[in-house]
PDB file of N, CA, C and O in Angstrom:
ATOM      1  N   HIS A 214       4.802  -3.256   5.924  1.00  0.00           N
ATOM      2  CA  HIS A 214       4.111  -4.099   6.842  1.00  0.00           C
ATOM      3  C   HIS A 214       2.993  -4.801   6.090  1.00  0.00           C
ATOM      4  O   HIS A 214       2.233  -4.163   5.370  1.00  0.00           O
ATOM      5  N   LEU A 215       2.881  -6.080   6.245  1.00  0.00           N
ATOM      6  CA  LEU A 215       1.809  -6.857   5.633  1.00  0.00           C
ATOM      7  C   LEU A 215       0.855  -7.309   6.729  1.00  0.00           C
ATOM      8  O   LEU A 215       1.288  -7.789   7.769  1.00  0.00           O
ATOM      9  N   SER A 216      -0.437  -7.161   6.497  1.00  0.00           N
ATOM     10  CA  SER A 216      -1.407  -7.618   7.494  1.00  0.00           C
ATOM     11  C   SER A 216      -2.620  -8.218   6.815  1.00  0.00           C
ATOM     12  O   SER A 216      -3.029  -7.793   5.732  1.00  0.00           O
ATOM     13  N   TYR A 217      -3.176  -9.220   7.458  1.00  0.00           N
ATOM     14  CA  TYR A 217      -4.357  -9.898   6.939  1.00  0.00           C
ATOM     15  C   TYR A 217      -5.621  -9.097   7.224  1.00  0.00           C
ATOM     16  O   TYR A 217      -5.663  -8.267   8.120  1.00  0.00           O
ATOM     17  N   THR A 218      -6.662  -9.404   6.471  1.00  0.00           N
ATOM     18  CA  THR A 218      -7.990  -8.852   6.724  1.00  0.00           C
ATOM     19  C   THR A 218      -8.856  -9.989   7.261  1.00  0.00           C
ATOM     20  O   THR A 218      -8.344 -11.064   7.595  1.00  0.00           O
ATOM     21  N   HIS A 219     -10.166  -9.781   7.309  1.00  0.00           N
ATOM     22  CA  HIS A 219     -11.057 -10.857   7.747  1.00  0.00           C
ATOM     23  C   HIS A 219     -11.071 -12.020   6.751  1.00  0.00           C
ATOM     24  O   HIS A 219     -11.429 -13.127   7.097  1.00  0.00           O
ATOM     25  N   ASP A 220     -10.655 -11.781   5.517  1.00  0.00           N
ATOM     26  CA  ASP A 220     -10.555 -12.829   4.505  1.00  0.00           C
ATOM     27  C   ASP A 220      -9.071 -13.150   4.316  1.00  0.00           C
ATOM     28  O   ASP A 220      -8.428 -12.671   3.386  1.00  0.00           O
ATOM     29  N   VAL A 221      -8.532 -13.978   5.195  1.00  0.00           N
ATOM     30  CA  VAL A 221      -7.086 -14.240   5.224  1.00  0.00           C
ATOM     31  C   VAL A 221      -6.580 -14.984   3.993  1.00  0.00           C
ATOM     32  O   VAL A 221      -5.378 -15.032   3.758  1.00  0.00           O
ATOM     33  N   HIS A 222      -7.465 -15.542   3.198  1.00  0.00           N
ATOM     34  CA  HIS A 222      -7.046 -16.308   2.034  1.00  0.00           C
ATOM     35  C   HIS A 222      -6.990 -15.482   0.746  1.00  0.00           C
ATOM     36  O   HIS A 222      -6.337 -15.886  -0.210  1.00  0.00           O
ATOM     37  N   HIS A 223      -7.668 -14.328   0.720  1.00  0.00           N
ATOM     38  CA  HIS A 223      -7.780 -13.597  -0.539  1.00  0.00           C
ATOM     39  C   HIS A 223      -7.467 -12.104  -0.459  1.00  0.00           C
ATOM     40  O   HIS A 223      -7.446 -11.431  -1.485  1.00  0.00           O
ATOM     41  N   GLN A 224      -7.256 -11.566   0.745  1.00  0.00           N
ATOM     42  CA  GLN A 224      -7.048 -10.127   0.895  1.00  0.00           C
ATOM     43  C   GLN A 224      -5.869  -9.835   1.819  1.00  0.00           C
ATOM     44  O   GLN A 224      -5.536 -10.645   2.684  1.00  0.00           O
ATOM     45  N   MET A 225      -5.295  -8.641   1.647  1.00  0.00           N
ATOM     46  CA  MET A 225      -4.194  -8.218   2.504  1.00  0.00           C
ATOM     47  C   MET A 225      -4.063  -6.698   2.452  1.00  0.00           C
ATOM     48  O   MET A 225      -4.382  -6.071   1.447  1.00  0.00           O
ATOM     49  N   PHE A 226      -3.624  -6.118   3.569  1.00  0.00           N
ATOM     50  CA  PHE A 226      -3.262  -4.706   3.613  1.00  0.00           C
ATOM     51  C   PHE A 226      -1.746  -4.608   3.616  1.00  0.00           C
ATOM     52  O   PHE A 226      -1.063  -5.345   4.315  1.00  0.00           O
ATOM     53  N   ILE A 227      -1.232  -3.698   2.836  1.00  0.00           N
ATOM     54  CA  ILE A 227       0.193  -3.390   2.811  1.00  0.00           C
ATOM     55  C   ILE A 227       0.334  -1.948   3.274  1.00  0.00           C
ATOM     56  O   ILE A 227      -0.404  -1.069   2.817  1.00  0.00           O
ATOM     57  N   SER A 228       1.247  -1.690   4.195  1.00  0.00           N
ATOM     58  CA  SER A 228       1.479  -0.317   4.635  1.00  0.00           C
ATOM     59  C   SER A 228       2.977  -0.084   4.751  1.00  0.00           C
ATOM     60  O   SER A 228       3.752  -0.995   4.991  1.00  0.00           O
ATOM     61  N   PHE A 229       3.356   1.180   4.541  1.00  0.00           N
ATOM     62  CA  PHE A 229       4.746   1.576   4.722  1.00  0.00           C
ATOM     63  C   PHE A 229       4.775   3.052   5.119  1.00  0.00           C
ATOM     64  O   PHE A 229       3.811   3.782   4.926  1.00  0.00           O
ATOM     65  N   VAL A 230       5.887   3.463   5.708  1.00  0.00           N
ATOM     66  CA  VAL A 230       6.009   4.798   6.286  1.00  0.00           C
ATOM     67  C   VAL A 230       7.150   5.547   5.613  1.00  0.00           C
ATOM     68  O   VAL A 230       8.188   4.968   5.300  1.00  0.00           O
ATOM     69  N   THR A 231       6.933   6.854   5.376  1.00  0.00           N
ATOM     70  CA  THR A 231       8.002   7.723   4.891  1.00  0.00           C
ATOM     71  C   THR A 231       8.091   8.943   5.807  1.00  0.00           C
ATOM     72  O   THR A 231       7.100   9.334   6.428  1.00  0.00           O
ATOM     73  N   ARG A 232       9.267   9.506   5.899  1.00  0.00           N
ATOM     74  CA  ARG A 232       9.447  10.705   6.729  1.00  0.00           C
ATOM     75  C   ARG A 232       8.881  11.943   6.061  1.00  0.00           C
ATOM     76  O   ARG A 232       8.373  12.835   6.716  1.00  0.00           O
ATOM     77  N   GLU A 233       8.993  11.992   4.746  1.00  0.00           N
ATOM     78  CA  GLU A 233       8.493  13.133   3.986  1.00  0.00           C
ATOM     79  C   GLU A 233       7.258  12.711   3.207  1.00  0.00           C
ATOM     80  O   GLU A 233       7.150  11.569   2.782  1.00  0.00           O
ATOM     81  N   ARG A 234       6.367  13.661   3.009  1.00  0.00           N
ATOM     82  CA  ARG A 234       5.196  13.374   2.187  1.00  0.00           C
ATOM     83  C   ARG A 234       5.575  13.527   0.719  1.00  0.00           C
ATOM     84  O   ARG A 234       6.191  14.513   0.331  1.00  0.00           O
ATOM     85  N   PRO A 235       5.216  12.541  -0.088  1.00  0.00           N
ATOM     86  CA  PRO A 235       5.425  12.752  -1.519  1.00  0.00           C
ATOM     87  C   PRO A 235       4.510  13.874  -1.992  1.00  0.00           C
ATOM     88  O   PRO A 235       3.584  14.259  -1.277  1.00  0.00           O
ATOM     89  N   THR A 236       4.719  14.389  -3.156  1.00  0.00           N
ATOM     90  CA  THR A 236       3.875  15.474  -3.639  1.00  0.00           C
ATOM     91  C   THR A 236       2.407  15.046  -3.610  1.00  0.00           C
ATOM     92  O   THR A 236       2.101  13.862  -3.755  1.00  0.00           O
ATOM     93  N   PRO A 237       1.482  15.993  -3.419  1.00  0.00           N
ATOM     94  CA  PRO A 237       0.060  15.656  -3.279  1.00  0.00           C
ATOM     95  C   PRO A 237      -0.547  14.918  -4.471  1.00  0.00           C
ATOM     96  O   PRO A 237      -1.560  14.248  -4.328  1.00  0.00           O
ATOM     97  N   ASP A 238       0.068  15.033  -5.644  1.00  0.00           N
ATOM     98  CA  ASP A 238      -0.498  14.350  -6.809  1.00  0.00           C
ATOM     99  C   ASP A 238      -0.030  12.897  -6.944  1.00  0.00           C
ATOM    100  O   ASP A 238      -0.361  12.223  -7.903  1.00  0.00           O
ATOM    101  N   LEU A 239       0.728  12.403  -5.960  1.00  0.00           N
ATOM    102  CA  LEU A 239       1.182  11.016  -5.982  1.00  0.00           C
ATOM    103  C   LEU A 239       0.417  10.181  -4.968  1.00  0.00           C
ATOM    104  O   LEU A 239       0.107  10.644  -3.870  1.00  0.00           O
ATOM    105  N   ARG A 240       0.112   8.948  -5.349  1.00  0.00           N
ATOM    106  CA  ARG A 240      -0.543   8.005  -4.449  1.00  0.00           C
ATOM    107  C   ARG A 240       0.340   6.775  -4.307  1.00  0.00           C
ATOM    108  O   ARG A 240       1.036   6.390  -5.243  1.00  0.00           O
ATOM    109  N   PRO A 241       0.302   6.130  -3.126  1.00  0.00           N
ATOM    110  CA  PRO A 241       1.067   4.902  -2.981  1.00  0.00           C
ATOM    111  C   PRO A 241       0.492   3.831  -3.903  1.00  0.00           C
ATOM    112  O   PRO A 241      -0.707   3.799  -4.176  1.00  0.00           O
ATOM    113  N   MET A 242       1.371   2.963  -4.384  1.00  0.00           N
ATOM    114  CA  MET A 242       0.925   1.895  -5.274  1.00  0.00           C
ATOM    115  C   MET A 242       1.741   0.638  -5.037  1.00  0.00           C
ATOM    116  O   MET A 242       2.830   0.687  -4.493  1.00  0.00           O
ATOM    117  N   ILE A 243       1.135  -0.468  -5.422  1.00  0.00           N
ATOM    118  CA  ILE A 243       1.837  -1.742  -5.409  1.00  0.00           C
ATOM    119  C   ILE A 243       1.629  -2.390  -6.771  1.00  0.00           C
ATOM    120  O   ILE A 243       0.542  -2.334  -7.345  1.00  0.00           O
ATOM    121  N   LYS A 244       2.701  -2.944  -7.283  1.00  0.00           N
ATOM    122  CA  LYS A 244       2.636  -3.729  -8.510  1.00  0.00           C
ATOM    123  C   LYS A 244       3.002  -5.147  -8.099  1.00  0.00           C
ATOM    124  O   LYS A 244       4.058  -5.363  -7.500  1.00  0.00           O
ATOM    125  N   TYR A 245       2.111  -6.104  -8.391  1.00  0.00           N
ATOM    126  CA  TYR A 245       2.368  -7.460  -7.913  1.00  0.00           C
ATOM    127  C   TYR A 245       1.864  -8.508  -8.897  1.00  0.00           C
ATOM    128  O   TYR A 245       1.064  -8.221  -9.781  1.00  0.00           O
ATOM    129  N   GLY A 246       2.349  -9.713  -8.704  1.00  0.00           N
ATOM    130  CA  GLY A 246       1.918 -10.853  -9.501  1.00  0.00           C
ATOM    131  C   GLY A 246       2.590 -10.926 -10.856  1.00  0.00           C
ATOM    132  O   GLY A 246       3.197  -9.972 -11.330  1.00  0.00           O
ATOM    133  N   ASP A 247       2.481 -12.084 -11.470  1.00  0.00           N
ATOM    134  CA  ASP A 247       3.075 -12.301 -12.785  1.00  0.00           C
ATOM    135  C   ASP A 247       2.456 -11.413 -13.858  1.00  0.00           C
ATOM    136  O   ASP A 247       3.100 -11.082 -14.846  1.00  0.00           O
ATOM    137  N   GLN A 248       1.188 -11.019 -13.665  1.00  0.00           N
ATOM    138  CA  GLN A 248       0.516 -10.166 -14.639  1.00  0.00           C
ATOM    139  C   GLN A 248       0.811  -8.686 -14.426  1.00  0.00           C
ATOM    140  O   GLN A 248       0.380  -7.845 -15.206  1.00  0.00           O
ATOM    141  N   GLY A 249       1.496  -8.339 -13.357  1.00  0.00           N
ATOM    142  CA  GLY A 249       1.842  -6.941 -13.086  1.00  0.00           C
ATOM    143  C   GLY A 249       0.659  -6.084 -12.688  1.00  0.00           C
ATOM    144  O   GLY A 249       0.538  -4.940 -13.101  1.00  0.00           O
ATOM    145  N   TRP A 250      -0.237  -6.645 -11.864  1.00  0.00           N
ATOM    146  CA  TRP A 250      -1.389  -5.874 -11.383  1.00  0.00           C
ATOM    147  C   TRP A 250      -0.902  -4.663 -10.607  1.00  0.00           C
ATOM    148  O   TRP A 250       0.055  -4.730  -9.846  1.00  0.00           O
ATOM    149  N   ILE A 251      -1.588  -3.541 -10.773  1.00  0.00           N
ATOM    150  CA  ILE A 251      -1.264  -2.322 -10.042  1.00  0.00           C
ATOM    151  C   ILE A 251      -2.490  -1.897  -9.250  1.00  0.00           C
ATOM    152  O   ILE A 251      -3.596  -1.816  -9.791  1.00  0.00           O
ATOM    153  N   VAL A 252      -2.290  -1.649  -7.962  1.00  0.00           N
ATOM    154  CA  VAL A 252      -3.354  -1.172  -7.081  1.00  0.00           C
ATOM    155  C   VAL A 252      -2.838   0.068  -6.371  1.00  0.00           C
ATOM    156  O   VAL A 252      -1.695   0.091  -5.906  1.00  0.00           O
ATOM    157  N   THR A 253      -3.658   1.111  -6.299  1.00  0.00           N
ATOM    158  CA  THR A 253      -3.268   2.329  -5.582  1.00  0.00           C
ATOM    159  C   THR A 253      -3.916   2.350  -4.210  1.00  0.00           C
ATOM    160  O   THR A 253      -4.921   1.685  -3.964  1.00  0.00           O
ATOM    161  N   GLY A 254      -3.327   3.130  -3.321  1.00  0.00           N
ATOM    162  CA  GLY A 254      -3.832   3.239  -1.957  1.00  0.00           C
ATOM    163  C   GLY A 254      -3.997   4.690  -1.549  1.00  0.00           C
ATOM    164  O   GLY A 254      -4.174   5.568  -2.382  1.00  0.00           O
ATOM    165  N   ASP A 255      -3.897   4.917  -0.248  1.00  0.00           N
ATOM    166  CA  ASP A 255      -4.078   6.250   0.322  1.00  0.00           C
ATOM    167  C   ASP A 255      -2.955   6.561   1.297  1.00  0.00           C
ATOM    168  O   ASP A 255      -2.207   5.680   1.713  1.00  0.00           O
ATOM    169  N   THR A 256      -2.883   7.825   1.678  1.00  0.00           N
ATOM    170  CA  THR A 256      -1.854   8.301   2.603  1.00  0.00           C
ATOM    171  C   THR A 256      -2.514   9.077   3.728  1.00  0.00           C
ATOM    172  O   THR A 256      -3.472   9.808   3.515  1.00  0.00           O
ATOM    173  N   THR A 257      -1.994   8.890   4.932  1.00  0.00           N
ATOM    174  CA  THR A 257      -2.442   9.652   6.092  1.00  0.00           C
ATOM    175  C   THR A 257      -1.206  10.061   6.877  1.00  0.00           C
ATOM    176  O   THR A 257      -0.106   9.594   6.613  1.00  0.00           O
ATOM    177  N   THR A 258      -1.394  10.935   7.833  1.00  0.00           N
ATOM    178  CA  THR A 258      -0.264  11.377   8.648  1.00  0.00           C
ATOM    179  C   THR A 258      -0.406  10.853  10.067  1.00  0.00           C
ATOM    180  O   THR A 258      -1.502  10.510  10.513  1.00  0.00           O
ATOM    181  N   TYR A 259       0.727  10.777  10.750  1.00  0.00           N
ATOM    182  CA  TYR A 259       0.747  10.322  12.136  1.00  0.00           C
ATOM    183  C   TYR A 259       1.681  11.257  12.889  1.00  0.00           C
ATOM    184  O   TYR A 259       2.851  11.388  12.527  1.00  0.00           O
ATOM    185  N   ASN A 260       1.167  11.939  13.892  1.00  0.00           N
ATOM    186  CA  ASN A 260       1.951  12.917  14.621  1.00  0.00           C
ATOM    187  C   ASN A 260       1.713  12.739  16.115  1.00  0.00           C
ATOM    188  O   ASN A 260       0.697  13.175  16.642  1.00  0.00           O
ATOM    189  N   VAL A 261       2.651  12.083  16.785  1.00  0.00           N
ATOM    190  CA  VAL A 261       2.552  11.858  18.223  1.00  0.00           C
ATOM    191  C   VAL A 261       3.921  12.090  18.848  1.00  0.00           C
ATOM    192  O   VAL A 261       4.925  11.536  18.387  1.00  0.00           O
ATOM    193  N   ASN A 262       3.963  12.918  19.875  1.00  0.00           N
ATOM    194  CA  ASN A 262       5.209  13.154  20.624  1.00  0.00           C
ATOM    195  C   ASN A 262       6.398  13.478  19.716  1.00  0.00           C
ATOM    196  O   ASN A 262       7.452  12.872  19.801  1.00  0.00           O
ATOM    197  N   ASP A 263       6.207  14.428  18.822  1.00  0.00           N
ATOM    198  CA  ASP A 263       7.266  14.848  17.907  1.00  0.00           C
ATOM    199  C   ASP A 263       7.650  13.805  16.866  1.00  0.00           C
ATOM    200  O   ASP A 263       8.671  13.909  16.220  1.00  0.00           O
ATOM    201  N   TRP A 264       6.869  12.766  16.724  1.00  0.00           N
ATOM    202  CA  TRP A 264       7.087  11.760  15.691  1.00  0.00           C
ATOM    203  C   TRP A 264       6.076  12.031  14.594  1.00  0.00           C
ATOM    204  O   TRP A 264       4.900  11.751  14.720  1.00  0.00           O
ATOM    205  N   HIS A 265       6.542  12.631  13.499  1.00  0.00           N
ATOM    206  CA  HIS A 265       5.654  13.031  12.407  1.00  0.00           C
ATOM    207  C   HIS A 265       6.101  12.341  11.123  1.00  0.00           C
ATOM    208  O   HIS A 265       7.160  12.656  10.583  1.00  0.00           O
ATOM    209  N   HIS A 266       5.318  11.382  10.692  1.00  0.00           N
ATOM    210  CA  HIS A 266       5.622  10.649   9.474  1.00  0.00           C
ATOM    211  C   HIS A 266       4.345  10.444   8.670  1.00  0.00           C
ATOM    212  O   HIS A 266       3.245  10.690   9.148  1.00  0.00           O
ATOM    213  N   TRP A 267       4.512   9.961   7.447  1.00  0.00           N
ATOM    214  CA  TRP A 267       3.393   9.693   6.551  1.00  0.00           C
ATOM    215  C   TRP A 267       3.220   8.191   6.407  1.00  0.00           C
ATOM    216  O   TRP A 267       4.175   7.470   6.136  1.00  0.00           O
ATOM    217  N   ILE A 268       1.996   7.725   6.629  1.00  0.00           N
ATOM    218  CA  ILE A 268       1.689   6.299   6.536  1.00  0.00           C
ATOM    219  C   ILE A 268       0.903   6.069   5.247  1.00  0.00           C
ATOM    220  O   ILE A 268      -0.110   6.708   4.999  1.00  0.00           O
ATOM    221  N   HIS A 269       1.390   5.156   4.441  1.00  0.00           N
ATOM    222  CA  HIS A 269       0.776   4.829   3.164  1.00  0.00           C
ATOM    223  C   HIS A 269       0.214   3.416   3.273  1.00  0.00           C
ATOM    224  O   HIS A 269       0.894   2.513   3.773  1.00  0.00           O
ATOM    225  N   TYR A 270      -1.009   3.223   2.830  1.00  0.00           N
ATOM    226  CA  TYR A 270      -1.620   1.900   2.941  1.00  0.00           C
ATOM    227  C   TYR A 270      -2.381   1.548   1.666  1.00  0.00           C
ATOM    228  O   TYR A 270      -2.945   2.407   0.999  1.00  0.00           O
ATOM    229  N   ILE A 271      -2.323   0.262   1.340  1.00  0.00           N
ATOM    230  CA  ILE A 271      -2.911  -0.248   0.107  1.00  0.00           C
ATOM    231  C   ILE A 271      -3.638  -1.551   0.430  1.00  0.00           C
ATOM    232  O   ILE A 271      -3.103  -2.415   1.129  1.00  0.00           O
ATOM    233  N   PHE A 272      -4.833  -1.692  -0.089  1.00  0.00           N
ATOM    234  CA  PHE A 272      -5.638  -2.892   0.094  1.00  0.00           C
ATOM    235  C   PHE A 272      -5.609  -3.697  -1.199  1.00  0.00           C
ATOM    236  O   PHE A 272      -5.930  -3.173  -2.265  1.00  0.00           O
ATOM    237  N   ILE A 273      -5.187  -4.965  -1.111  1.00  0.00           N
ATOM    238  CA  ILE A 273      -5.220  -5.820  -2.293  1.00  0.00           C
ATOM    239  C   ILE A 273      -6.130  -7.006  -2.031  1.00  0.00           C
ATOM    240  O   ILE A 273      -6.296  -7.456  -0.893  1.00  0.00           O
ATOM    241  N   GLU A 274      -6.758  -7.483  -3.096  1.00  0.00           N
ATOM    242  CA  GLU A 274      -7.677  -8.619  -2.970  1.00  0.00           C
ATOM    243  C   GLU A 274      -7.542  -9.541  -4.169  1.00  0.00           C
ATOM    244  O   GLU A 274      -6.703  -9.314  -5.036  1.00  0.00           O
ATOM    245  N   ASN A 275      -8.337 -10.563  -4.185  1.00  0.00           N
ATOM    246  CA  ASN A 275      -8.293 -11.588  -5.235  1.00  0.00           C
ATOM    247  C   ASN A 275      -6.974 -12.355  -5.235  1.00  0.00           C
ATOM    248  O   ASN A 275      -6.509 -12.797  -6.288  1.00  0.00           O
ATOM    249  N   LEU A 276      -6.368 -12.489  -4.066  1.00  0.00           N
ATOM    250  CA  LEU A 276      -5.164 -13.295  -3.943  1.00  0.00           C
ATOM    251  C   LEU A 276      -5.549 -14.769  -3.935  1.00  0.00           C
ATOM    252  O   LEU A 276      -6.631 -15.135  -3.471  1.00  0.00           O
ATOM    253  N   GLU A 277      -4.664 -15.602  -4.423  1.00  0.00           N
ATOM    254  CA  GLU A 277      -4.908 -17.040  -4.444  1.00  0.00           C
ATOM    255  C   GLU A 277      -4.123 -17.704  -3.308  1.00  0.00           C
ATOM    256  O   GLU A 277      -2.918 -17.494  -3.178  1.00  0.00           O
ATOM    257  N   PRO A 278      -4.798 -18.495  -2.487  1.00  0.00           N
ATOM    258  CA  PRO A 278      -4.110 -19.191  -1.392  1.00  0.00           C
ATOM    259  C   PRO A 278      -2.965 -20.060  -1.926  1.00  0.00           C
ATOM    260  O   PRO A 278      -3.064 -20.648  -3.003  1.00  0.00           O
ATOM    261  N   GLY A 279      -1.869 -20.097  -1.187  1.00  0.00           N
ATOM    262  CA  GLY A 279      -0.729 -20.926  -1.542  1.00  0.00           C
ATOM    263  C   GLY A 279       0.125 -20.375  -2.667  1.00  0.00           C
ATOM    264  O   GLY A 279       1.056 -21.038  -3.120  1.00  0.00           O
ATOM    265  N   THR A 280      -0.169 -19.170  -3.131  1.00  0.00           N
ATOM    266  CA  THR A 280       0.585 -18.555  -4.220  1.00  0.00           C
ATOM    267  C   THR A 280       1.618 -17.596  -3.654  1.00  0.00           C
ATOM    268  O   THR A 280       1.323 -16.823  -2.749  1.00  0.00           O
ATOM    269  N   LYS A 281       2.823 -17.642  -4.181  1.00  0.00           N
ATOM    270  CA  LYS A 281       3.877 -16.715  -3.784  1.00  0.00           C
ATOM    271  C   LYS A 281       3.845 -15.533  -4.751  1.00  0.00           C
ATOM    272  O   LYS A 281       3.888 -15.721  -5.968  1.00  0.00           O
ATOM    273  N   TYR A 282       3.754 -14.317  -4.211  1.00  0.00           N
ATOM    274  CA  TYR A 282       3.688 -13.108  -5.026  1.00  0.00           C
ATOM    275  C   TYR A 282       4.943 -12.274  -4.843  1.00  0.00           C
ATOM    276  O   TYR A 282       5.391 -12.056  -3.722  1.00  0.00           O
ATOM    277  N   SER A 283       5.488 -11.790  -5.940  1.00  0.00           N
ATOM    278  CA  SER A 283       6.537 -10.777  -5.848  1.00  0.00           C
ATOM    279  C   SER A 283       5.845  -9.432  -6.026  1.00  0.00           C
ATOM    280  O   SER A 283       4.804  -9.336  -6.676  1.00  0.00           O
ATOM    281  N   TYR A 284       6.414  -8.387  -5.423  1.00  0.00           N
ATOM    282  CA  TYR A 284       5.765  -7.083  -5.498  1.00  0.00           C
ATOM    283  C   TYR A 284       6.779  -5.955  -5.419  1.00  0.00           C
ATOM    284  O   TYR A 284       7.903  -6.134  -4.946  1.00  0.00           O
ATOM    285  N   GLN A 285       6.363  -4.792  -5.892  1.00  0.00           N
ATOM    286  CA  GLN A 285       7.147  -3.568  -5.808  1.00  0.00           C
ATOM    287  C   GLN A 285       6.240  -2.472  -5.262  1.00  0.00           C
ATOM    288  O   GLN A 285       5.103  -2.321  -5.721  1.00  0.00           O
ATOM    289  N   LEU A 286       6.742  -1.714  -4.306  1.00  0.00           N
ATOM    290  CA  LEU A 286       6.009  -0.575  -3.764  1.00  0.00           C
ATOM    291  C   LEU A 286       6.580   0.706  -4.340  1.00  0.00           C
ATOM    292  O   LEU A 286       7.765   0.783  -4.650  1.00  0.00           O
ATOM    293  N   GLY A 287       5.734   1.716  -4.433  1.00  0.00           N
ATOM    294  CA  GLY A 287       6.197   3.008  -4.909  1.00  0.00           C
ATOM    295  C   GLY A 287       5.062   3.999  -4.931  1.00  0.00           C
ATOM    296  O   GLY A 287       4.097   3.868  -4.177  1.00  0.00           O
ATOM    297  N   PHE A 288       5.171   4.988  -5.804  1.00  0.00           N
ATOM    298  CA  PHE A 288       4.142   6.018  -5.938  1.00  0.00           C
ATOM    299  C   PHE A 288       3.803   6.195  -7.407  1.00  0.00           C
ATOM    300  O   PHE A 288       4.640   5.964  -8.280  1.00  0.00           O
ATOM    301  N   ILE A 289       2.578   6.610  -7.661  1.00  0.00           N
ATOM    302  CA  ILE A 289       2.100   6.807  -9.018  1.00  0.00           C
ATOM    303  C   ILE A 289       1.226   8.062  -9.028  1.00  0.00           C
ATOM    304  O   ILE A 289       0.598   8.388  -8.015  1.00  0.00           O
ATOM    305  N   GLU A 290       1.188   8.764 -10.148  1.00  0.00           N
ATOM    306  CA  GLU A 290       0.345   9.959 -10.242  1.00  0.00           C
ATOM    307  C   GLU A 290      -1.118   9.579 -10.060  1.00  0.00           C
ATOM    308  O   GLU A 290      -1.567   8.542 -10.535  1.00  0.00           O
ATOM    309  N   SER A 291      -1.860  10.429  -9.369  1.00  0.00           N
ATOM    310  CA  SER A 291      -3.249  10.140  -9.028  1.00  0.00           C
ATOM    311  C   SER A 291      -4.119   9.871 -10.248  1.00  0.00           C
ATOM    312  O   SER A 291      -5.021   9.057 -10.204  1.00  0.00           O
ATOM    313  N   ASP A 292      -3.882  10.566 -11.344  1.00  0.00           N
ATOM    314  CA  ASP A 292      -4.735  10.403 -12.511  1.00  0.00           C
ATOM    315  C   ASP A 292      -4.258   9.303 -13.447  1.00  0.00           C
ATOM    316  O   ASP A 292      -4.857   9.053 -14.482  1.00  0.00           O
ATOM    317  N   ASN A 293      -3.192   8.594 -13.068  1.00  0.00           N
ATOM    318  CA  ASN A 293      -2.679   7.493 -13.876  1.00  0.00           C
ATOM    319  C   ASN A 293      -3.538   6.264 -13.637  1.00  0.00           C
ATOM    320  O   ASN A 293      -3.758   5.870 -12.510  1.00  0.00           O
ATOM    321  N   LYS A 294      -4.040   5.669 -14.668  1.00  0.00           N
ATOM    322  CA  LYS A 294      -4.931   4.508 -14.524  1.00  0.00           C
ATOM    323  C   LYS A 294      -4.164   3.230 -14.699  1.00  0.00           C
ATOM    324  O   LYS A 294      -3.510   2.946 -15.597  1.00  0.00           O
TER     325      LYS A 294
END
């Protein structure tokens, strides 16, 4: 899921859901742009009416208006820089 922030021209939140939690030492990440920028995010849980999944969210900024970005989502070890 892609969503805008208050700065619709330069920032965005990316979120995705998994049924299982990845191991605790993994964080969600996005790799985007021609330079291959990597940004890590956080994970939380959602449990309502027997619906229990893990929500991963990542905040990216410094986007350029009118630019098309390709991206890959995944997980990366927490201590990986």
